């Protein structure tokens, strides 16, 4: 089982460039989310989706866009990258059951110069 | 909004017992979860408490007191491989939306 797959694993951008972090899951999970992790800041929720066609903002949504056209995919778009967006990004999915267990991808490490 | 507090660092010796506390504030509450993360890798699920009391899973136990907005993770018979970051997370709504604490870095010494 692939689980949650994120690409790319590493990326270096220049300020102002745009890019998309890809996330795909093969577990037929309705719920998907994006987190960023910075030293000493824990995991902060960027955006999440409770199903295809439905997205909502998390704690730190500014500078990021998402869409959910299929159950499997939940890409995260940086429209104009800034150095403050240098971080490790994790995608996660859940079947939304009672315990809400999240299954995480391996992370995408982004550096913005 | 939601916020969680947990200690930033805890150190213990191999074979000992350690408790990592978590206090939370949330406008809605569906449960408290715990996750483990090794060296910046993918976080993995450890436990979930929706009701007051203790949940035990092998060497790990988790406790919740909803009236105190407080929970803890208890790790027994510590092993070197337990050195990792541990996060508590509050599920404040349907669909598994989780807000995480800042994490506790556990160092297990020989």
PDB file of C-alpha atoms in Angstrom:
ATOM      1  CA  UNK A   1       0.000   0.000   0.000  1.00  0.00           C
ATOM      2  CA  UNK A   2       1.339   3.408  -0.992  1.00  0.00           C
ATOM      3  CA  UNK A   3      -0.684   5.284   1.655  1.00  0.00           C
ATOM      4  CA  UNK A   4      -0.092   9.038   1.393  1.00  0.00           C
ATOM      5  CA  UNK A   5       2.396  10.091  -1.272  1.00  0.00           C
ATOM      6  CA  UNK A   6       3.911  13.558  -1.452  1.00  0.00           C
ATOM      7  CA  UNK A   7       5.992  15.014  -4.256  1.00  0.00           C
ATOM      8  CA  UNK A   8       8.504  16.511  -4.498  1.00  0.00           C
ATOM      9  CA  UNK A   9      10.459  15.525  -1.378  1.00  0.00           C
ATOM     10  CA  UNK A  10      12.816  18.485  -1.732  1.00  0.00           C
ATOM     11  CA  UNK A  11      12.427  21.794  -3.550  1.00  0.00           C
ATOM     12  CA  UNK A  12      14.324  25.067  -3.692  1.00  0.00           C
ATOM     13  CA  UNK A  13      12.511  28.147  -4.955  1.00  0.00           C
ATOM     14  CA  UNK A  14      13.368  31.758  -5.467  1.00  0.00           C
ATOM     15  CA  UNK A  15      11.217  34.454  -3.902  1.00  0.00           C
ATOM     16  CA  UNK A  16       8.197  35.140  -6.077  1.00  0.00           C
ATOM     17  CA  UNK A  17       8.155  31.799  -7.862  1.00  0.00           C
ATOM     18  CA  UNK A  18       5.091  29.598  -7.767  1.00  0.00           C
ATOM     19  CA  UNK A  19       4.843  25.874  -7.318  1.00  0.00           C
ATOM     20  CA  UNK A  20       2.519  23.060  -6.373  1.00  0.00           C
ATOM     21  CA  UNK A  21       3.132  20.385  -3.770  1.00  0.00           C
ATOM     22  CA  UNK A  22       1.345  17.228  -4.760  1.00  0.00           C
ATOM     23  CA  UNK A  23      -0.421  14.872  -2.372  1.00  0.00           C
ATOM     24  CA  UNK A  24      -2.213  11.657  -3.256  1.00  0.00           C
ATOM     25  CA  UNK A  25      -3.740   8.932  -1.109  1.00  0.00           C
ATOM     26  CA  UNK A  26      -5.004   5.502  -2.131  1.00  0.00           C
ATOM     27  CA  UNK A  27      -7.026   4.687   1.000  1.00  0.00           C
ATOM     28  CA  UNK A  28     -10.289   6.285  -0.157  1.00  0.00           C
ATOM     29  CA  UNK A  29     -10.125   8.723   2.759  1.00  0.00           C
ATOM     30  CA  UNK A  30     -12.620  11.557   2.706  1.00  0.00           C
ATOM     31  CA  UNK A  31     -10.574  13.888   4.876  1.00  0.00           C
ATOM     32  CA  UNK A  32      -7.249  15.393   3.758  1.00  0.00           C
ATOM     33  CA  UNK A  33      -5.143  18.178   5.186  1.00  0.00           C
ATOM     34  CA  UNK A  34      -1.887  20.087   4.842  1.00  0.00           C
ATOM     35  CA  UNK A  35       0.388  21.042   7.732  1.00  0.00           C
ATOM     36  CA  UNK A  36       3.625  22.942   7.906  1.00  0.00           C
ATOM     37  CA  UNK A  37       6.263  22.243  10.510  1.00  0.00           C
ATOM     38  CA  UNK A  38       8.837  24.760  11.644  1.00  0.00           C
ATOM     39  CA  UNK A  39      11.380  24.324  14.462  1.00  0.00           C
ATOM     40  CA  UNK A  40       9.692  24.824  17.826  1.00  0.00           C
ATOM     41  CA  UNK A  41       6.300  25.476  16.220  1.00  0.00           C
ATOM     42  CA  UNK A  42       4.858  22.011  15.982  1.00  0.00           C
ATOM     43  CA  UNK A  43       2.471  21.144  13.168  1.00  0.00           C
ATOM     44  CA  UNK A  44       0.271  23.996  11.996  1.00  0.00           C
ATOM     45  CA  UNK A  45      -2.803  23.354   9.877  1.00  0.00           C
ATOM     46  CA  UNK A  46      -2.819  25.222   6.553  1.00  0.00           C
ATOM     47  CA  UNK A  47      -5.915  23.948   4.745  1.00  0.00           C
ATOM     48  CA  UNK A  48      -8.113  20.897   4.953  1.00  0.00           C
ATOM     49  CA  UNK A  49     -10.850  19.145   3.007  1.00  0.00           C
ATOM     50  CA  UNK A  50     -13.699  16.939   4.200  1.00  0.00           C
ATOM     51  CA  UNK A  51     -14.440  15.601   0.735  1.00  0.00           C
ATOM     52  CA  UNK A  52     -14.153  16.238  -2.984  1.00  0.00           C
ATOM     53  CA  UNK A  53     -15.154  19.797  -3.830  1.00  0.00           C
ATOM     54  CA  UNK A  54     -14.978  20.990  -0.214  1.00  0.00           C
ATOM     55  CA  UNK A  55     -12.039  22.858   1.299  1.00  0.00           C
ATOM     56  CA  UNK A  56     -11.585  25.117   4.298  1.00  0.00           C
ATOM     57  CA  UNK A  57      -8.886  27.197   5.935  1.00  0.00           C
ATOM     58  CA  UNK A  58      -6.820  26.071   8.871  1.00  0.00           C
ATOM     59  CA  UNK A  59      -4.630  28.081  11.230  1.00  0.00           C
ATOM     60  CA  UNK A  60      -2.146  29.535   8.714  1.00  0.00           C
ATOM     61  CA  UNK A  61      -3.794  29.676   5.254  1.00  0.00           C
ATOM     62  CA  UNK A  62      -2.308  32.924   3.902  1.00  0.00           C
ATOM     63  CA  UNK A  63      -0.121  32.472   0.827  1.00  0.00           C
ATOM     64  CA  UNK A  64      -1.510  29.020   0.038  1.00  0.00           C
ATOM     65  CA  UNK A  65      -4.327  27.708  -2.139  1.00  0.00           C
ATOM     66  CA  UNK A  66      -5.825  24.247  -2.336  1.00  0.00           C
ATOM     67  CA  UNK A  67      -8.386  22.392  -4.398  1.00  0.00           C
ATOM     68  CA  UNK A  68      -9.993  18.961  -4.096  1.00  0.00           C
ATOM     69  CA  UNK A  69     -11.295  17.806  -7.468  1.00  0.00           C
ATOM     70  CA  UNK A  70     -10.991  14.097  -6.624  1.00  0.00           C
ATOM     71  CA  UNK A  71     -11.030  12.054  -3.439  1.00  0.00           C
ATOM     72  CA  UNK A  72      -7.446  10.932  -4.055  1.00  0.00           C
ATOM     73  CA  UNK A  73      -5.636  14.231  -4.675  1.00  0.00           C
ATOM     74  CA  UNK A  74      -5.149  17.376  -2.614  1.00  0.00           C
ATOM     75  CA  UNK A  75      -2.495  19.694  -4.100  1.00  0.00           C
ATOM     76  CA  UNK A  76      -1.125  22.698  -2.226  1.00  0.00           C
ATOM     77  CA  UNK A  77      -0.232  25.762  -4.310  1.00  0.00           C
ATOM     78  CA  UNK A  78       2.174  28.521  -3.395  1.00  0.00           C
ATOM     79  CA  UNK A  79       1.288  31.433  -5.671  1.00  0.00           C
ATOM     80  CA  UNK A  80       4.265  33.687  -4.899  1.00  0.00           C
ATOM     81  CA  UNK A  81       6.792  32.033  -2.628  1.00  0.00           C
ATOM     82  CA  UNK A  82       8.302  33.978   0.270  1.00  0.00           C
ATOM     83  CA  UNK A  83      11.242  33.082   2.547  1.00  0.00           C
ATOM     84  CA  UNK A  84       8.738  32.760   5.424  1.00  0.00           C
ATOM     85  CA  UNK A  85       7.317  29.744   3.604  1.00  0.00           C
ATOM     86  CA  UNK A  86      10.551  27.819   4.024  1.00  0.00           C
ATOM     87  CA  UNK A  87       9.348  24.809   5.974  1.00  0.00           C
ATOM     88  CA  UNK A  88       8.583  21.110   5.934  1.00  0.00           C
ATOM     89  CA  UNK A  89       5.124  20.394   4.588  1.00  0.00           C
ATOM     90  CA  UNK A  90       3.126  17.327   5.541  1.00  0.00           C
ATOM     91  CA  UNK A  91       0.007  16.050   3.866  1.00  0.00           C
ATOM     92  CA  UNK A  92      -2.311  13.812   5.877  1.00  0.00           C
ATOM     93  CA  UNK A  93      -5.518  11.905   5.325  1.00  0.00           C
ATOM     94  CA  UNK A  94      -8.141  10.269   7.495  1.00  0.00           C
ATOM     95  CA  UNK A  95     -11.242   8.186   7.028  1.00  0.00           C
ATOM     96  CA  UNK A  96     -12.898  10.547   9.491  1.00  0.00           C
ATOM     97  CA  UNK A  97     -13.800   7.822  11.921  1.00  0.00           C
ATOM     98  CA  UNK A  98     -14.256   8.148  15.662  1.00  0.00           C
ATOM     99  CA  UNK A  99     -10.594   8.456  16.528  1.00  0.00           C
ATOM    100  CA  UNK A 100      -9.755  10.686  13.584  1.00  0.00           C
ATOM    101  CA  UNK A 101      -6.419   8.950  13.068  1.00  0.00           C
ATOM    102  CA  UNK A 102      -4.333  10.851  10.543  1.00  0.00           C
ATOM    103  CA  UNK A 103      -2.017   9.076   8.122  1.00  0.00           C
ATOM    104  CA  UNK A 104       0.871  11.325   7.101  1.00  0.00           C
ATOM    105  CA  UNK A 105       3.045  11.481   4.028  1.00  0.00           C
ATOM    106  CA  UNK A 106       6.835  11.602   4.348  1.00  0.00           C
ATOM    107  CA  UNK A 107       6.980  15.367   3.975  1.00  0.00           C
ATOM    108  CA  UNK A 108       8.168  17.886   1.409  1.00  0.00           C
ATOM    109  CA  UNK A 109      11.105  20.081   2.387  1.00  0.00           C
ATOM    110  CA  UNK A 110      10.826  23.501   0.791  1.00  0.00           C
ATOM    111  CA  UNK A 111      13.453  26.227   0.839  1.00  0.00           C
ATOM    112  CA  UNK A 112      12.649  29.693  -0.486  1.00  0.00           C
ATOM    113  CA  UNK A 113      15.675  31.882  -1.178  1.00  0.00           C
TER     114      UNK A 113
ATOM    115  CA  UNK B   1     -10.034  28.871  18.539  1.00  0.00           C
ATOM    116  CA  UNK B   2      -7.912  26.083  19.903  1.00  0.00           C
ATOM    117  CA  UNK B   3      -4.588  26.023  21.726  1.00  0.00           C
ATOM    118  CA  UNK B   4      -2.550  23.319  23.395  1.00  0.00           C
ATOM    119  CA  UNK B   5       0.356  23.447  25.825  1.00  0.00           C
ATOM    120  CA  UNK B   6       2.913  20.757  26.461  1.00  0.00           C
ATOM    121  CA  UNK B   7       6.483  20.821  27.793  1.00  0.00           C
ATOM    122  CA  UNK B   8       9.122  21.430  25.149  1.00  0.00           C
ATOM    123  CA  UNK B   9      11.628  18.872  26.439  1.00  0.00           C
ATOM    124  CA  UNK B  10      11.695  15.859  28.746  1.00  0.00           C
ATOM    125  CA  UNK B  11      14.671  13.669  29.610  1.00  0.00           C
ATOM    126  CA  UNK B  12      14.504  10.216  31.182  1.00  0.00           C
ATOM    127  CA  UNK B  13      16.653   7.128  31.550  1.00  0.00           C
ATOM    128  CA  UNK B  14      16.194   3.796  29.871  1.00  0.00           C
ATOM    129  CA  UNK B  15      13.745   1.557  31.723  1.00  0.00           C
ATOM    130  CA  UNK B  16      12.068   4.444  33.528  1.00  0.00           C
ATOM    131  CA  UNK B  17       8.526   5.830  33.256  1.00  0.00           C
ATOM    132  CA  UNK B  18       7.835   9.277  31.849  1.00  0.00           C
ATOM    133  CA  UNK B  19       4.667  11.340  31.654  1.00  0.00           C
ATOM    134  CA  UNK B  20       4.093  14.049  29.045  1.00  0.00           C
ATOM    135  CA  UNK B  21       1.309  16.450  29.967  1.00  0.00           C
ATOM    136  CA  UNK B  22      -0.983  18.389  27.664  1.00  0.00           C
ATOM    137  CA  UNK B  23      -3.502  21.084  28.508  1.00  0.00           C
ATOM    138  CA  UNK B  24      -5.851  22.433  25.901  1.00  0.00           C
ATOM    139  CA  UNK B  25      -8.380  25.150  25.202  1.00  0.00           C
ATOM    140  CA  UNK B  26     -10.949  24.582  22.510  1.00  0.00           C
ATOM    141  CA  UNK B  27     -14.381  25.842  21.554  1.00  0.00           C
ATOM    142  CA  UNK B  28     -15.498  22.322  20.658  1.00  0.00           C
ATOM    143  CA  UNK B  29     -14.026  19.010  21.720  1.00  0.00           C
ATOM    144  CA  UNK B  30     -14.248  15.585  20.139  1.00  0.00           C
ATOM    145  CA  UNK B  31     -11.108  14.004  21.564  1.00  0.00           C
ATOM    146  CA  UNK B  32      -7.394  14.187  22.343  1.00  0.00           C
ATOM    147  CA  UNK B  33      -4.837  12.352  20.237  1.00  0.00           C
ATOM    148  CA  UNK B  34      -1.139  11.628  20.580  1.00  0.00           C
ATOM    149  CA  UNK B  35       1.402  11.304  17.776  1.00  0.00           C
ATOM    150  CA  UNK B  36       5.062  10.315  17.675  1.00  0.00           C
ATOM    151  CA  UNK B  37       7.636  11.729  15.281  1.00  0.00           C
ATOM    152  CA  UNK B  38      11.198  10.495  14.827  1.00  0.00           C
ATOM    153  CA  UNK B  39      13.838  12.879  13.461  1.00  0.00           C
ATOM    154  CA  UNK B  40      11.462  14.979  11.369  1.00  0.00           C
ATOM    155  CA  UNK B  41       9.894  11.973   9.671  1.00  0.00           C
ATOM    156  CA  UNK B  42       6.205  11.333   9.195  1.00  0.00           C
ATOM    157  CA  UNK B  43       4.237  11.616  12.461  1.00  0.00           C
ATOM    158  CA  UNK B  44       2.505   8.397  13.470  1.00  0.00           C
ATOM    159  CA  UNK B  45      -0.636   7.901  15.513  1.00  0.00           C
ATOM    160  CA  UNK B  46      -0.270   6.556  19.058  1.00  0.00           C
ATOM    161  CA  UNK B  47      -3.585   6.916  20.851  1.00  0.00           C
ATOM    162  CA  UNK B  48      -6.916   8.689  21.124  1.00  0.00           C
ATOM    163  CA  UNK B  49      -9.142   9.558  24.077  1.00  0.00           C
ATOM    164  CA  UNK B  50     -12.695  10.761  23.609  1.00  0.00           C
ATOM    165  CA  UNK B  51     -13.897   9.937  27.124  1.00  0.00           C
ATOM    166  CA  UNK B  52     -12.383  10.476  30.558  1.00  0.00           C
ATOM    167  CA  UNK B  53     -10.007   7.821  31.771  1.00  0.00           C
ATOM    168  CA  UNK B  54      -7.013   5.792  30.801  1.00  0.00           C
ATOM    169  CA  UNK B  55      -6.418   4.024  27.494  1.00  0.00           C
ATOM    170  CA  UNK B  56      -3.607   1.477  27.438  1.00  0.00           C
ATOM    171  CA  UNK B  57      -1.740   0.226  24.392  1.00  0.00           C
ATOM    172  CA  UNK B  58       1.256  -1.866  25.304  1.00  0.00           C
ATOM    173  CA  UNK B  59       3.926   0.284  26.955  1.00  0.00           C
ATOM    174  CA  UNK B  60       2.014   3.464  26.156  1.00  0.00           C
ATOM    175  CA  UNK B  61      -1.034   4.793  27.991  1.00  0.00           C
ATOM    176  CA  UNK B  62      -3.004   7.970  27.517  1.00  0.00           C
ATOM    177  CA  UNK B  63      -5.265   9.727  29.975  1.00  0.00           C
ATOM    178  CA  UNK B  64      -7.954  12.352  29.569  1.00  0.00           C
ATOM    179  CA  UNK B  65      -9.858  14.568  31.975  1.00  0.00           C
ATOM    180  CA  UNK B  66     -12.355  16.638  30.035  1.00  0.00           C
ATOM    181  CA  UNK B  67     -13.409  18.656  33.079  1.00  0.00           C
ATOM    182  CA  UNK B  68      -9.783  19.773  33.537  1.00  0.00           C
ATOM    183  CA  UNK B  69      -9.046  20.110  29.796  1.00  0.00           C
ATOM    184  CA  UNK B  70      -6.004  17.973  30.493  1.00  0.00           C
ATOM    185  CA  UNK B  71      -4.432  14.800  29.274  1.00  0.00           C
ATOM    186  CA  UNK B  72      -1.155  12.974  29.423  1.00  0.00           C
ATOM    187  CA  UNK B  73       0.835  10.313  27.639  1.00  0.00           C
ATOM    188  CA  UNK B  74       2.568   7.766  29.853  1.00  0.00           C
ATOM    189  CA  UNK B  75       5.486   5.797  28.502  1.00  0.00           C
ATOM    190  CA  UNK B  76       6.680   2.830  30.536  1.00  0.00           C
ATOM    191  CA  UNK B  77       9.829   0.728  30.333  1.00  0.00           C
ATOM    192  CA  UNK B  78      11.490   3.397  28.246  1.00  0.00           C
ATOM    193  CA  UNK B  79      13.730   2.271  25.407  1.00  0.00           C
ATOM    194  CA  UNK B  80      16.292   4.225  23.433  1.00  0.00           C
ATOM    195  CA  UNK B  81      14.030   4.023  20.395  1.00  0.00           C
ATOM    196  CA  UNK B  82      11.401   6.040  22.284  1.00  0.00           C
ATOM    197  CA  UNK B  83      13.580   9.136  21.828  1.00  0.00           C
ATOM    198  CA  UNK B  84      11.352  11.227  19.582  1.00  0.00           C
ATOM    199  CA  UNK B  85       8.978  14.176  19.565  1.00  0.00           C
ATOM    200  CA  UNK B  86       5.497  13.632  20.944  1.00  0.00           C
ATOM    201  CA  UNK B  87       2.539  15.786  19.985  1.00  0.00           C
ATOM    202  CA  UNK B  88      -0.875  16.082  21.531  1.00  0.00           C
ATOM    203  CA  UNK B  89      -3.668  17.137  19.199  1.00  0.00           C
ATOM    204  CA  UNK B  90      -7.231  18.224  19.725  1.00  0.00           C
ATOM    205  CA  UNK B  91     -10.009  17.140  17.437  1.00  0.00           C
ATOM    206  CA  UNK B  92     -12.344  20.102  17.593  1.00  0.00           C
ATOM    207  CA  UNK B  93     -14.775  19.200  14.851  1.00  0.00           C
ATOM    208  CA  UNK B  94     -16.060  16.482  12.583  1.00  0.00           C
ATOM    209  CA  UNK B  95     -13.966  14.996   9.859  1.00  0.00           C
ATOM    210  CA  UNK B  96     -10.743  14.624  11.770  1.00  0.00           C
ATOM    211  CA  UNK B  97      -9.562  18.240  11.760  1.00  0.00           C
ATOM    212  CA  UNK B  98      -6.705  18.205  14.231  1.00  0.00           C
ATOM    213  CA  UNK B  99      -4.867  21.081  15.865  1.00  0.00           C
ATOM    214  CA  UNK B 100      -1.477  20.107  17.272  1.00  0.00           C
ATOM    215  CA  UNK B 101       0.545  21.244  20.230  1.00  0.00           C
ATOM    216  CA  UNK B 102       4.124  22.386  19.748  1.00  0.00           C
ATOM    217  CA  UNK B 103       5.518  18.992  20.685  1.00  0.00           C
ATOM    218  CA  UNK B 104       7.647  17.528  23.467  1.00  0.00           C
ATOM    219  CA  UNK B 105      11.097  16.255  22.618  1.00  0.00           C
ATOM    220  CA  UNK B 106      11.820  13.162  24.674  1.00  0.00           C
ATOM    221  CA  UNK B 107      15.425  12.131  25.162  1.00  0.00           C
ATOM    222  CA  UNK B 108      16.047   8.688  26.606  1.00  0.00           C
ATOM    223  CA  UNK B 109      19.500   8.264  28.149  1.00  0.00           C
ATOM    224  CA  UNK B 110      21.287   4.980  28.836  1.00  0.00           C
TER     225      UNK B 110
END
